[in-house]
CSV table of C-alpha atoms and ligand atoms in Angstrom, one decimal:
chain,number,residue,atom,x,y,z
A,1,MET,CA,20.9,-9.7,29.0
A,2,SER,CA,22.5,-13.0,28.3
A,3,ARG,CA,26.3,-12.9,27.2
A,4,ALA,CA,26.1,-14.5,23.7
A,5,LEU,CA,27.3,-11.9,21.7
A,6,LEU,CA,30.0,-10.9,23.9
A,7,HIS,CA,32.9,-9.9,21.8
A,8,LYS,CA,31.3,-12.1,18.6
A,9,GLU,CA,31.3,-10.9,14.6
A,10,ILE,CA,27.7,-10.3,13.3
A,11,VAL,CA,27.4,-9.6,10.2
A,12,LEU,CA,24.2,-7.2,9.4
A,13,GLY,CA,22.6,-7.9,5.8
A,14,VAL,CA,20.1,-5.2,5.1
A,15,SER,CA,18.5,-5.1,1.8
A,16,GLY,CA,16.3,-2.5,-0.1
A,17,GLY,CA,13.0,-2.3,1.7
A,18,ILE,CA,10.9,0.1,3.9
A,19,ALA,CA,11.8,-1.4,6.9
A,20,ALA,CA,15.6,-1.2,6.2
A,21,TYR,CA,15.7,1.6,9.3
A,22,LYS,CA,15.0,-0.6,11.5
A,23,ALA,CA,18.4,-2.2,11.1
A,24,ILE,CA,19.9,0.3,12.4
A,25,GLU,CA,18.1,0.0,16.3
A,26,LEU,CA,19.5,-3.7,15.6
A,27,LEU,CA,22.7,-2.8,15.0
A,28,ARG,CA,22.7,-0.5,18.4
A,29,LEU,CA,20.9,-3.0,20.1
A,30,ILE,CA,23.2,-5.6,19.4
A,31,ALA,CA,26.5,-3.7,20.2
A,32,ARG,CA,24.9,-3.1,23.1
A,33,ALA,CA,24.9,-6.9,23.8
A,34,GLY,CA,29.1,-6.7,23.1
A,35,GLY,CA,28.9,-7.7,19.3
A,36,ALA,CA,31.0,-6.1,16.5
A,37,VAL,CA,28.8,-5.7,13.7
A,38,ARG,CA,29.7,-5.4,9.9
A,39,VAL,CA,26.8,-4.0,7.5
A,40,ILE,CA,26.5,-5.0,4.2
A,41,MET,CA,24.5,-3.7,2.2
A,42,THR,CA,22.7,-4.5,-1.3
A,43,ALA,CA,22.6,-1.2,-3.6
A,44,ASN,CA,18.3,-1.1,-3.4
A,45,ALA,CA,19.0,-0.8,0.4
A,46,ARG,CA,21.1,2.6,-0.1
A,47,SER,CA,17.8,4.4,-1.6
A,48,PHE,CA,16.6,3.8,2.2
A,49,VAL,CA,19.4,4.6,4.4
A,50,GLY,CA,22.9,5.8,4.0
A,51,PRO,CA,26.2,3.4,4.4
A,52,MET,CA,26.9,6.6,6.3
A,53,THR,CA,24.8,6.2,9.6
A,54,PHE,CA,25.7,2.1,9.9
A,55,GLU,CA,29.3,3.4,9.6
A,56,ALA,CA,28.7,5.8,12.2
A,57,LEU,CA,27.3,3.3,14.7
A,58,SER,CA,29.3,0.1,13.6
A,59,GLY,CA,32.2,2.0,13.9
A,60,ARG,CA,34.0,-0.1,10.5
A,61,PRO,CA,33.3,0.2,6.9
A,62,VAL,CA,30.1,-0.4,4.9
A,63,CYS,CA,30.4,-3.2,2.1
A,64,SER,CA,28.1,-2.6,-0.8
A,65,ASP,CA,30.1,-2.9,-3.8
A,66,LEU,CA,31.5,-6.5,-4.8
A,67,PHE,CA,34.2,-4.9,-6.2
A,68,ASP,CA,35.2,-1.9,-3.8
A,69,ARG,CA,38.8,-2.0,-3.5
A,70,SER,CA,39.0,0.8,-1.2
A,71,GLY,CA,39.9,1.0,2.6
A,72,ARG,CA,41.8,-0.8,4.7
A,73,ASP,CA,40.1,-4.3,4.7
A,74,ALA,CA,39.1,-4.1,1.3
A,75,ALA,CA,40.8,-7.2,-0.2
A,76,ILE,CA,37.7,-9.6,-1.1
A,77,ARG,CA,35.9,-8.1,1.7
A,78,HIS,CA,32.7,-10.6,1.3
A,79,ILE,CA,34.4,-13.3,2.1
A,80,ASP,CA,37.1,-12.4,4.3
A,81,TRP,CA,33.8,-11.5,6.3
A,82,ALA,CA,31.9,-14.6,5.8
A,83,GLN,CA,35.0,-16.8,7.4
A,84,ALA,CA,35.1,-14.0,10.2
A,85,ALA,CA,31.5,-14.1,11.0
A,86,ASP,CA,29.6,-16.2,14.1
A,87,ALA,CA,26.1,-15.1,13.1
A,88,VAL,CA,24.5,-13.4,10.1
A,89,ALA,CA,21.4,-11.1,10.3
A,90,LEU,CA,18.9,-10.4,6.9
A,91,ALA,CA,16.8,-7.9,8.2
A,92,PRO,CA,15.4,-7.0,6.3
A,93,ALA,CA,15.6,-9.5,3.8
A,94,THR,CA,13.1,-8.3,1.1
A,95,GLY,CA,11.3,-10.9,-1.0
A,96,ASN,CA,13.9,-10.8,-4.2
A,97,LEU,CA,16.8,-11.5,-1.8
A,98,ILE,CA,14.8,-14.6,-0.4
A,99,GLY,CA,14.0,-15.2,-3.6
A,100,LYS,CA,18.3,-14.9,-4.4
A,101,PHE,CA,19.3,-16.6,-1.3
A,102,ALA,CA,17.4,-19.7,-1.7
A,103,ASN,CA,17.9,-20.3,-5.1
A,104,GLY,CA,22.0,-19.8,-5.0
A,105,ILE,CA,22.1,-16.8,-7.3
A,106,ALA,CA,25.3,-14.5,-5.7
A,107,ASP,CA,25.5,-11.3,-7.7
A,108,ASP,CA,26.2,-9.2,-5.7
A,109,ALA,CA,28.5,-8.7,-2.0
A,110,LEU,CA,25.6,-9.4,-0.1
A,111,THR,CA,24.8,-12.7,-1.6
A,112,THR,CA,28.5,-13.3,-2.5
A,113,LEU,CA,28.7,-13.4,1.6
A,114,LEU,CA,25.6,-16.0,2.0
A,115,MET,CA,27.2,-18.4,-0.8
A,116,ALA,CA,30.5,-18.6,1.9
A,117,ALA,CA,28.8,-18.3,4.9
A,118,THR,CA,29.3,-21.3,6.9
A,119,CYS,CA,27.7,-19.8,10.2
A,120,PRO,CA,24.5,-19.6,11.6
A,121,ILE,CA,22.1,-17.0,9.0
A,122,LEU,CA,18.9,-15.5,10.4
A,123,VAL,CA,16.6,-14.7,7.8
A,124,CYS,CA,14.6,-11.3,9.1
A,125,PRO,CA,11.8,-11.4,5.8
A,126,ALA,CA,9.8,-7.8,5.3
A,127,MET,CA,7.7,-6.8,2.2
A,128,ASN,CA,3.9,-6.5,1.4
A,129,THR,CA,1.9,-8.9,2.9
A,130,HIS,CA,1.0,-10.5,-0.7
A,131,MET,CA,4.5,-10.3,-1.4
A,132,TYR,CA,4.9,-12.3,1.9
A,133,GLU,CA,2.3,-14.2,0.7
A,134,SER,CA,2.9,-15.7,-3.2
A,135,ARG,CA,3.5,-18.8,-4.0
A,136,PRO,CA,7.3,-17.9,-5.0
A,137,VAL,CA,8.1,-16.0,-1.3
A,138,GLN,CA,7.0,-18.6,0.5
A,139,ARG,CA,8.4,-21.7,-1.5
A,140,ASN,CA,12.0,-19.5,-1.3
A,141,ILE,CA,11.5,-18.8,2.5
A,142,GLU,CA,10.0,-22.5,2.9
A,143,ARG,CA,13.7,-23.8,1.2
A,144,LEU,CA,15.6,-21.2,3.3
A,145,ARG,CA,14.7,-23.8,6.4
A,146,SER,CA,14.6,-26.6,5.4
A,147,ASP,CA,18.7,-25.7,4.1
A,148,GLY,CA,19.2,-25.4,7.8
A,149,HIS,CA,18.5,-20.9,7.9
A,150,ARG,CA,16.6,-19.4,11.1
A,151,ILE,CA,13.8,-17.9,9.4
A,152,ILE,CA,12.0,-14.7,11.9
A,153,PRO,CA,8.8,-14.3,11.1
A,154,PRO,CA,7.3,-10.9,10.3
A,155,GLY,CA,4.6,-9.3,12.4
A,156,SER,CA,1.1,-8.2,11.2
A,157,GLY,CA,0.0,-4.6,11.1
A,158,GLU,CA,-0.6,-2.0,9.4
A,159,MET,CA,2.1,-1.9,6.7
A,160,ALA,CA,3.9,1.2,5.1
A,161,CYS,CA,1.8,0.6,1.8
A,162,GLY,CA,-1.4,0.2,3.6
A,163,THR,CA,-2.5,-3.4,3.4
A,164,VAL,CA,-3.2,-5.0,7.0
A,165,GLY,CA,-1.5,-8.5,7.4
A,166,PRO,CA,1.7,-10.0,7.8
A,167,GLY,CA,5.1,-8.8,6.2
A,168,ARG,CA,6.4,-5.7,8.7
A,169,LEU,CA,10.0,-6.7,10.1
A,170,ALA,CA,10.1,-8.7,13.1
A,171,GLU,CA,10.7,-6.0,16.4
A,172,PRO,CA,14.5,-5.7,16.6
A,173,PRO,CA,14.4,-7.0,20.3
A,174,ASP,CA,13.3,-10.1,18.9
A,175,ILE,CA,15.9,-10.3,16.6
A,176,LEU,CA,18.2,-9.9,18.6
A,177,TYR,CA,17.0,-12.4,20.8
A,178,ALA,CA,16.5,-15.4,18.2
A,179,LEU,CA,20.7,-14.1,17.4
A,180,GLU,CA,21.6,-14.3,21.1
A,181,THR,CA,19.6,-17.9,21.2
A,182,ALA,CA,21.6,-18.9,17.9
A,183,LEU,CA,24.8,-18.3,19.4
A,184,THR,CA,24.3,-19.8,22.9
A,185,PRO,CA,25.7,-23.0,23.4
A,186,LYS,CA,23.6,-25.7,23.9
A,187,ASP,CA,24.5,-27.4,26.8
A,188,TYR,CA,21.4,-28.5,28.4
A,189,ARG,CA,20.2,-30.7,25.3
A,190,GLY,CA,18.7,-34.0,26.1
A,191,LYS,CA,17.8,-32.3,29.7
A,192,ARG,CA,14.5,-32.3,30.7
A,193,VAL,CA,13.7,-29.3,33.5
A,194,LEU,CA,11.1,-28.4,35.1
A,195,VAL,CA,10.3,-24.9,36.2
A,196,THR,CA,7.7,-23.0,38.4
A,197,ALA,CA,7.4,-19.4,39.2
A,198,GLY,CA,5.4,-16.7,40.1
A,199,PRO,CA,3.0,-16.5,42.5
A,200,THR,CA,-0.2,-18.4,43.7
A,201,ARG,CA,-3.6,-17.5,44.4
A,202,GLU,CA,-5.5,-18.6,47.0
A,203,HIS,CA,-9.2,-17.7,46.7
A,204,LEU,CA,-11.9,-16.5,49.2
A,205,ASP,CA,-14.2,-16.3,46.6
A,206,PRO,CA,-14.2,-15.6,42.7
A,207,VAL,CA,-13.3,-11.7,42.7
A,208,ARG,CA,-10.5,-11.9,46.2
A,209,PHE,CA,-7.7,-13.7,46.9
A,210,LEU,CA,-4.5,-14.2,49.0
A,211,SER,CA,-1.3,-14.3,47.5
A,212,ASN,CA,2.2,-11.9,47.6
A,213,PRO,CA,4.1,-10.2,44.9
A,214,SER,CA,6.1,-12.5,43.0
A,215,THR,CA,6.1,-11.4,39.2
A,216,GLY,CA,7.3,-14.5,37.9
A,217,LYS,CA,10.6,-12.4,36.8
A,218,MET,CA,13.1,-15.2,37.7
A,219,GLY,CA,11.9,-18.4,36.9
A,220,TYR,CA,10.7,-16.9,33.5
A,221,ALA,CA,14.4,-16.2,33.1
A,222,VAL,CA,15.7,-19.4,34.3
A,223,ALA,CA,13.6,-21.2,32.1
A,224,GLY,CA,14.1,-19.0,29.2
A,225,ALA,CA,18.4,-19.6,29.9
A,226,ALA,CA,17.0,-23.5,29.7
A,227,ALA,CA,15.4,-23.1,26.5
A,228,ARG,CA,18.4,-21.5,24.5
A,229,ARG,CA,20.6,-23.9,26.2
A,230,GLY,CA,19.2,-26.6,24.0
A,231,ALA,CA,16.7,-27.5,27.2
A,232,ASP,CA,13.1,-29.2,26.9
A,233,VAL,CA,11.8,-26.2,29.2
A,234,LEU,CA,8.3,-27.2,31.0
A,235,LEU,CA,7.6,-24.3,33.0
A,236,VAL,CA,4.4,-24.2,35.2
A,237,SER,CA,3.4,-20.7,36.1
A,238,GLY,CA,0.6,-19.1,38.6
A,239,PRO,CA,-0.9,-15.3,37.3
A,240,VAL,CA,1.9,-13.0,35.9
A,241,THR,CA,1.8,-10.5,33.3
A,242,LEU,CA,4.9,-12.2,31.7
A,243,ALA,CA,4.6,-13.6,28.1
A,244,ALA,CA,5.7,-17.1,27.7
A,245,PRO,CA,9.2,-17.6,27.0
A,246,ILE,CA,10.5,-18.0,23.5
A,247,GLY,CA,10.3,-22.0,23.1
A,248,VAL,CA,9.1,-22.8,26.4
A,249,LYS,CA,6.3,-24.9,26.8
A,250,THR,CA,4.2,-23.0,29.7
A,251,ILE,CA,1.2,-24.2,31.3
A,252,ARG,CA,-0.9,-21.4,33.2
A,253,VAL,CA,-2.0,-22.4,37.0
A,254,THR,CA,-3.6,-20.4,40.0
A,255,SER,CA,-3.8,-22.2,43.3
A,256,ALA,CA,-1.0,-23.9,44.7
A,257,ARG,CA,-2.5,-27.2,44.6
A,258,ASP,CA,-3.6,-26.6,41.0
A,259,MET,CA,0.6,-26.1,40.9
A,260,ALA,CA,1.1,-29.4,42.1
A,261,ASP,CA,-1.4,-30.8,40.3
A,262,VAL,CA,0.6,-30.0,37.2
A,263,VAL,CA,4.2,-30.5,39.3
A,264,PHE,CA,3.5,-34.2,40.4
A,265,ASP,CA,1.9,-35.3,37.0
A,266,ARG,CA,4.7,-33.9,34.6
A,267,LEU,CA,7.5,-35.4,37.4
A,268,ALA,CA,8.2,-38.5,35.6
A,269,GLU,CA,8.9,-37.0,32.5
A,270,THR,CA,11.7,-34.3,34.3
A,271,ASP,CA,15.0,-34.6,35.2
A,272,ILE,CA,15.9,-31.3,36.8
A,273,VAL,CA,13.3,-29.6,39.0
A,274,ILE,CA,13.7,-26.3,39.8
A,275,LYS,CA,11.5,-24.4,41.9
A,276,ALA,CA,11.0,-20.6,41.9
A,277,ALA,CA,7.7,-20.0,42.4
A,278,ALA,CA,6.3,-18.3,45.4
A,279,VAL,CA,4.1,-21.1,46.8
A,280,ALA,CA,1.4,-19.8,49.3
A,281,ASP,CA,1.6,-22.0,52.6
A,282,TYR,CA,-2.1,-21.8,53.3
A,283,ARG,CA,-5.1,-20.9,51.7
A,284,PRO,CA,-8.5,-19.8,52.8
A,285,ARG,CA,-10.7,-23.4,54.3
A,286,ASP,CA,-14.2,-22.3,53.1
A,287,ARG,CA,-14.4,-20.1,49.6
A,288,ALA,CA,-17.5,-19.0,48.7
A,289,ASP,CA,-19.0,-19.5,45.5
A,290,GLN,CA,-20.8,-15.9,45.2
A,291,LYS,CA,-18.7,-12.8,46.1
A,292,VAL,CA,-19.3,-12.3,49.4
A,293,LYS,CA,-21.4,-9.5,50.3
A,294,LYS,CA,-20.2,-6.7,52.8
A,295,ASP,CA,-22.8,-6.6,55.7
A,296,ASP,CA,-22.0,-4.7,59.3
A,297,ARG,CA,-21.0,-8.9,60.5
A,298,ALA,CA,-18.4,-9.4,58.6
A,299,ALA,CA,-16.1,-7.0,60.1
A,300,HIS,CA,-16.1,-9.3,62.8
A,301,GLN,CA,-15.7,-12.1,60.6
A,302,SER,CA,-12.0,-14.1,60.7
A,303,VAL,CA,-11.0,-15.9,57.7
A,304,ALA,CA,-9.9,-20.0,58.9
A,305,PHE,CA,-7.0,-21.4,56.9
A,306,GLU,CA,-5.6,-24.7,56.1
A,307,LYS,CA,-2.7,-25.7,54.4
A,308,ASN,CA,-1.3,-26.3,51.3
A,309,PRO,CA,0.9,-29.2,49.5
A,310,ASP,CA,4.6,-28.2,50.1
A,311,ILE,CA,5.2,-29.2,46.5
A,312,LEU,CA,9.1,-29.4,46.9
A,313,LYS,CA,9.2,-31.2,49.8
A,314,THR,CA,7.5,-33.9,48.3
A,315,LEU,CA,9.4,-33.8,45.4
A,316,GLY,CA,12.4,-34.4,47.7
A,317,GLU,CA,10.6,-37.7,48.7
A,318,ARG,CA,10.3,-39.2,45.8
A,319,LYS,CA,13.2,-37.3,44.4
A,320,ASN,CA,14.5,-40.5,42.5
A,321,GLY,CA,17.7,-39.5,41.4
A,322,ARG,CA,16.5,-35.9,40.0
A,323,ILE,CA,18.2,-32.9,41.0
A,324,LEU,CA,16.3,-30.5,42.8
A,325,VAL,CA,16.9,-26.7,43.3
A,326,GLY,CA,14.9,-24.5,45.6
A,327,PHE,CA,14.7,-20.7,46.5
A,328,ALA,CA,14.7,-19.1,49.5
A,329,ALA,CA,13.1,-15.7,49.8
A,330,GLU,CA,13.9,-14.1,53.2
A,331,THR,CA,14.5,-11.2,55.3
A,332,GLU,CA,16.4,-12.2,57.6
A,333,ARG,CA,19.2,-15.2,58.6
A,334,LEU,CA,18.9,-16.2,55.0
A,335,ALA,CA,22.2,-18.7,55.3
A,336,ALA,CA,20.2,-20.6,58.2
A,337,HIS,CA,16.9,-20.6,57.3
A,338,ALA,CA,18.1,-21.4,53.4
A,339,VAL,CA,20.5,-23.9,54.7
A,340,ASP,CA,17.0,-25.3,56.7
A,341,LYS,CA,14.9,-25.6,53.9
A,342,MET,CA,18.1,-27.5,51.4
A,343,THR,CA,17.7,-30.3,54.6
A,344,ARG,CA,14.1,-30.0,55.4
A,345,LYS,CA,13.2,-30.8,51.5
A,346,ASN,CA,16.2,-32.7,50.3
A,347,LEU,CA,17.2,-30.3,48.0
A,348,ASP,CA,20.9,-30.2,45.7
A,349,MET,CA,20.8,-26.5,46.0
A,350,ILE,CA,19.0,-23.5,47.0
A,351,VAL,CA,19.0,-20.1,45.7
A,352,GLY,CA,18.5,-17.3,49.1
A,353,ASN,CA,17.8,-14.2,48.3
A,354,ILE,CA,16.9,-11.1,50.9
A,355,VAL,CA,14.2,-9.8,49.7
A,356,GLY,CA,12.9,-6.1,50.7
A,357,GLY,CA,15.5,-4.3,48.7
A,358,PRO,CA,15.2,-2.2,45.7
A,359,ASP,CA,17.8,-4.4,43.3
A,360,SER,CA,16.9,-7.4,44.7
A,361,GLY,CA,13.6,-9.9,45.5
A,362,PHE,CA,10.0,-9.1,43.6
A,363,GLY,CA,10.0,-7.9,40.8
A,364,ALA,CA,13.4,-5.7,40.5
A,365,ASP,CA,15.0,-7.6,37.4
A,366,THR,CA,18.5,-7.3,39.1
A,367,ASN,CA,19.1,-10.2,42.3
A,368,GLN,CA,21.4,-10.6,44.6
A,369,ALA,CA,21.5,-13.7,45.5
A,370,THR,CA,23.4,-16.4,47.5
A,371,PHE,CA,23.9,-20.4,46.1
A,372,PHE,CA,23.9,-23.1,48.8
A,373,TYR,CA,25.1,-26.1,48.4
A,374,ARG,CA,24.2,-29.9,49.8
A,375,ASN,CA,27.9,-30.2,50.4
A,376,GLY,CA,27.8,-27.0,52.7
A,377,ASP,CA,29.7,-24.8,49.8
A,378,SER,CA,28.0,-21.2,49.1
A,379,GLU,CA,29.0,-18.9,46.7
A,380,THR,CA,27.4,-15.2,46.5
A,381,PRO,CA,27.5,-13.7,42.8
A,382,PRO,CA,27.5,-10.1,42.8
A,383,LEU,CA,24.3,-8.5,42.1
A,384,MET,CA,23.7,-9.5,38.7
A,385,GLU,CA,20.4,-9.2,35.8
A,386,LYS,CA,18.2,-12.0,36.7
A,387,THR,CA,18.9,-13.2,32.9
A,388,ASP,CA,22.7,-13.5,33.7
A,389,LEU,CA,22.3,-15.3,37.6
A,390,ALA,CA,19.4,-17.8,35.3
A,391,HIS,CA,22.4,-18.8,33.0
A,392,LEU,CA,25.0,-18.8,36.3
A,393,LEU,CA,22.7,-21.4,37.9
A,394,LEU,CA,23.1,-23.8,34.7
A,395,ASP,CA,26.3,-23.5,34.6
A,396,ARG,CA,26.6,-24.3,38.1
A,397,ILE,CA,24.1,-27.0,37.9
A,398,LYS,CA,25.8,-28.6,34.8
A,399,GLU,CA,30.0,-27.9,36.9
A,400,ARG,CA,28.3,-29.8,39.6
A,401,TRP,CA,25.7,-32.5,38.8
A,402,LEU,CA,25.6,-32.9,34.6
B,501,CTP,N1,7.8,-24.8,48.1
B,501,CTP,C1,6.9,-25.4,47.8
B,501,CTP,N2,5.4,-25.4,47.7
B,501,CTP,C2,5.3,-24.7,49.0
B,501,CTP,C3,6.2,-23.8,49.7
B,501,CTP,C4,7.3,-23.5,49.1
B,501,CTP,O1,7.0,-26.3,46.7
B,501,CTP,N3,3.8,-25.2,49.5
B,501,CTP,C5,9.0,-24.5,47.4
B,501,CTP,C6,9.2,-22.6,46.7
B,501,CTP,O2,8.9,-23.0,45.6
B,501,CTP,C7,10.2,-22.6,47.1
B,501,CTP,C8,10.9,-23.5,48.4
B,501,CTP,O3,9.8,-24.3,48.4
B,501,CTP,O4,10.9,-22.9,46.0
B,501,CTP,C9,10.9,-22.7,49.3
B,501,CTP,O5,9.7,-22.3,50.3
B,501,CTP,P1,9.1,-20.8,51.1
B,501,CTP,O6,7.8,-20.2,50.9
B,501,CTP,O7,10.5,-19.6,51.1
B,501,CTP,O8,9.7,-22.2,51.6
B,501,CTP,P2,8.3,-22.8,53.3
B,501,CTP,O9,8.7,-24.1,53.1
B,501,CTP,O10,7.4,-22.1,52.7
B,501,CTP,O11,8.8,-21.8,54.4
B,501,CTP,P3,8.3,-20.2,55.2
B,501,CTP,O12,7.0,-20.2,53.8
B,501,CTP,O13,8.4,-21.0,56.5
B,501,CTP,O14,9.7,-19.8,55.0
């Protein structure tokens, strides 16, 4: 989980559509990420969800009436809220709300708050497909986008009214992701970061290969975190089941040699290389073009291997002022192996971790890592989520070299 929402004031603007109930889940996700939420509803939204639900979950009064003077903080509430907000999320945003916001109409508490807000505003449209695709709505969305607001496009699927197409509110976790991105400082803007992730596969024949259990989670977390922080990120990924992180250009490869080709090809456009991939050191010398059939002789066959290129070592030889970060997954003598790799491969830093435990290494969501630096320093942060570790790694790179 990113720390971007911790102690941040988020205004959740809810307008009247079927998807209003999904705002409840969004509220909970924001609160779980450490954000303090204030809900402001349109009059129509109250027909779908009662303010009591939002009040109970946010622990704060809900505003829906421009002239509501009740409650402790009633004084011109919408203006106070607009000024205190770090971000506003409009979820769901109906065609009507989008139309008013895009055209500067402020005739209720929510639209008045929008006019007064100076923080990032996320607009999450949700409406019937034909409404969504209509010219006025598309025109208004375009206008909001060119005014600098972030549009979180709706998903496609079967709508409550039976039509099929775009118009479903984006999923709450995706809206949360966009909110966190909006609130993440862009301290990597202008930096070009190349990340490798996942395993490689070294084929024996078209249907069999040698590989390792890397799931790519660490590398994907680094790529996603760097993109959120404004970097221009290229992710070169071995075969994994993860979706490409939002905002990251992703190239999928299979073997170590494929990975090497892409990495060397893109090196000239790279300032920082973070090599989280678990690259196979060897490949079968011979690869059969067709599936190898079993026969009795096969039981006695052995496989001859040849060495794969050591991508990181070659990068170390062509360093040219770049920052190079490696990973070392070890089962024993972590410091000795990791530092040896850092020196041999001419790296600035290496992230070591002991694999085999349930909380760390292949497939886990958390990682217990140690950072080793070129100047002999080392540091062992506590066990943490891979996303948090990714941000910490970027913090350290920035502090030391950027
Ligand atoms: N690496 C690489 N190319 C390879 C092997 C490894 O770029 N052919 C990179 C990995 O991405 C990682 C670092 O080198 O960042 C260390 O990988 P590891 O496999 O632990 O190192 P090896 O040098 O292969 O050492 P060993 O397998 O003997 O432990």
